[in-house]
Amino acid sequence: MDREKVIEVKNLVKKFGSFTANDNLTFDVYKGEIFGFLGANGAGKTTAMKILCGLSKPSSGDIRIVGYDVYHETERIKNSIGYMSQKFSLYDDLTVWENFRFFGGIYGLSRKEIESQTQLLLNRLGIWSYKDRIISSIPLGWKQKLAFSVAIMHRPAIVFLDEPTGGVDPVTRRQFWDLIYQAASEGYTVFVTTHYMDEAEYCDRVSIMVDGRIRALDTPENLKSTFDCQDMQDVFIKLAREAKYQ
Amino acid sequence: MIAFIKKEVQHILRDYRTMIILFGMPLIQVLIFGFAITNEIKNANLVVIDHAKDYQSVRLIQKMTSSGYFKLSGYASTVDESEQLFKSGKAKQILVIENDFAEGLRQNSARIQIISDATDPNVAEQLKNYTIGIISSFTAEQRDLPSPALKVNVSSQMYFNPELKGVFLFVPGTMAVILMLVSAMMTSISIAREKETGTMEVLLVSPLKPWQIIVGKVTPYVVLSFINALTILALGFWVFGLPIQGSFILLLAEILLYIIMSLSLGIFISTISSTQQIAMMLSMFALMLPTILLSGFVFPIENMPSFLQGLSCIMPSRWFIIIVRDIMLRGNGLTHIWMETMILCLMILFFLGLSIKNFKVRLQ
């Protein structure tokens, strides 16, 4: 493929003492793609994600994020990625606007940019009127969408979503995925980890990790036919059963 | 970074209950310690057995009762009545002035006996000290008398705090406790809160460098603690008449040093605790109680068993209290307190070093 690669991972190894959390991972993620990063708890998803975000250094391997090297250019990497954690991390005691202003501020946006981005993103969600509400007073589903908006506020090349839909109802989850699609269509690359296999079906491509290794990587359709399964749920269970530490 | 500090200030301002506590606490604590729990005694019942009944003895009695520490509750004629007087509560202390007091003063052989109710030994001891203080100043006033050498057989001098005011002890102590509380506890809790809510992850992924996060977190608390320290000093100065003998600038610098020390401790606590509760418990039990009990604030270090004395050496507040007392009461300069200052500096380095190490380990 000649599409632009935004994440290039070659032979990524991460060891903690004698334990190998990530064993020789190799994959690429292309611009504008929704990439699902699946795996059971303890399979090494979080470790790999931390390395991709520049939070942690790999033991060995060649990794480039938006063309920047994870060993020496973490600052550049941090400027070009967005991150949303599973806890929809916003400040509960601040208003919506204050949260936007803060996160915009730490990414070095000017006041004008912050204002225009906030307006754009809130209007898109149709909650401009929530601007001065305290975060703790708004429903979880909205918080989740706001957290996503905050994560793409500085127009990162890639946005990392760490189990972004935990604890919300199916309808809200569906709406959230609409938001992800929209972002992807605007050219954002979305790297998402999840436990929900129905969500895996929404991804362009999916990788499944088992015991620190990438066991499978393809489009959901191809995976289903390769492993001869009805849906992603079955594919996942089939592969996860192979794990040593279950 | 400025955005960060702004945000942190908003956190503090929004949580108005905590803010009231933070600003109200120093006020209330100083006032309580200054007025209520003061260990100075006022208006203790004094019974006088005046065998001399001359003009000097009357003057002495007058001086005693006008000191504010004693209240003349009556006269007695013999020492045999003492026990009864103590039992009835009519007397806390009995002052016996021997015959020919005025004459004795002139001839340097005046004699006074102090009989105390030692049910509460501290009170008795203190009343005795007050009396001795009053008598020494009484004899000092006698200088204008024609006689060459005047002396009553009392030799006791209270330097720097001649009236033994408890507040002189409590102001530095309260300052040490409050600053420790605000700086260490509040920062550790607020950092732990970021971890708990997951916002710390987001901050770490952001281009902010770890030191920027820390400085941003800590700056508002430095300001807050400093305001608190100034409040306490102002209260001590205007309400309790606590002097500042030494350099005010030096005092402020040392306060700042202690605040930074407490903050680094707070940061250290936050690196080892994952939730706000743990951070709070750690700061409460590992910091507050030892700070209060082992720093010499409440219990004199000299009276502790040697193992506790050793333990008190690792309490930053112990050194801070020494520094503050030295500057405020003795008027000493840096030459006298350089060692204590060094100790605080070393503690800062130690805790910051430890925090950085912990921080790195966690990121690996």
Short mmCIF file of N, CA and C in Angstrom, two decimals, chain A residues 93-94, chain B residues 6-20 22-23 220-221 224:
data_model
loop_
_atom_site.label_atom_id
_atom_site.label_comp_id
_atom_site.label_asym_id
_atom_site.label_seq_id
_atom_site.Cartn_x
_atom_site.Cartn_y
_atom_site.Cartn_z
N ASP A 93 -14.40 19.43 38.76
CA ASP A 93 -14.82 20.64 39.47
C ASP A 93 -14.65 21.90 38.62
N LEU A 94 -14.31 21.70 37.35
CA LEU A 94 -14.21 22.86 36.47
C LEU A 94 -15.35 22.82 35.45
N LYS B 6 -3.20 28.46 36.47
CA LYS B 6 -4.54 29.04 36.47
C LYS B 6 -5.58 27.98 36.85
N LYS B 7 -5.42 26.83 36.21
CA LYS B 7 -6.35 25.74 36.47
C LYS B 7 -6.30 25.31 37.93
N GLU B 8 -5.09 25.23 38.43
CA GLU B 8 -4.91 24.78 39.81
C GLU B 8 -5.56 25.76 40.79
N VAL B 9 -5.39 27.05 40.49
CA VAL B 9 -6.01 28.07 41.33
C VAL B 9 -7.53 27.93 41.28
N GLN B 10 -8.04 27.65 40.07
CA GLN B 10 -9.48 27.47 39.95
C GLN B 10 -9.98 26.31 40.80
N HIS B 11 -9.18 25.21 40.80
CA HIS B 11 -9.54 24.07 41.65
C HIS B 11 -9.70 24.52 43.09
N ILE B 12 -8.70 25.27 43.53
CA ILE B 12 -8.68 25.67 44.94
C ILE B 12 -9.84 26.62 45.24
N LEU B 13 -10.04 27.57 44.32
CA LEU B 13 -11.08 28.56 44.57
C LEU B 13 -12.47 27.93 44.53
N ARG B 14 -12.63 26.94 43.63
CA ARG B 14 -13.95 26.36 43.49
C ARG B 14 -14.34 25.57 44.73
N ASP B 15 -13.35 24.98 45.34
CA ASP B 15 -13.62 24.16 46.51
C ASP B 15 -13.62 25.08 47.73
N TYR B 16 -14.71 25.84 47.88
CA TYR B 16 -14.64 26.91 48.87
C TYR B 16 -14.57 26.40 50.30
N ARG B 17 -15.09 25.19 50.49
CA ARG B 17 -15.04 24.66 51.86
C ARG B 17 -13.60 24.42 52.30
N THR B 18 -12.86 23.78 51.41
CA THR B 18 -11.46 23.56 51.73
C THR B 18 -10.74 24.89 51.92
N MET B 19 -11.14 25.85 51.09
CA MET B 19 -10.46 27.13 51.19
C MET B 19 -10.71 27.79 52.54
N ILE B 20 -11.95 27.70 52.98
CA ILE B 20 -12.25 28.28 54.29
C ILE B 20 -11.41 27.61 55.36
N LEU B 22 -8.57 26.12 54.90
CA LEU B 22 -7.15 26.47 54.75
C LEU B 22 -6.81 27.83 55.32
N PHE B 23 -7.71 28.79 55.08
CA PHE B 23 -7.40 30.11 55.57
C PHE B 23 -7.87 30.31 57.01
N PRO B 220 0.59 27.33 43.37
CA PRO B 220 -0.50 27.95 44.13
C PRO B 220 -0.41 27.65 45.63
N TYR B 221 0.09 26.45 45.94
CA TYR B 221 0.19 26.10 47.35
C TYR B 221 1.32 26.85 48.06
N LEU B 224 -0.29 30.07 48.83
CA LEU B 224 -1.25 29.87 49.91
C LEU B 224 -0.56 29.72 51.26
#
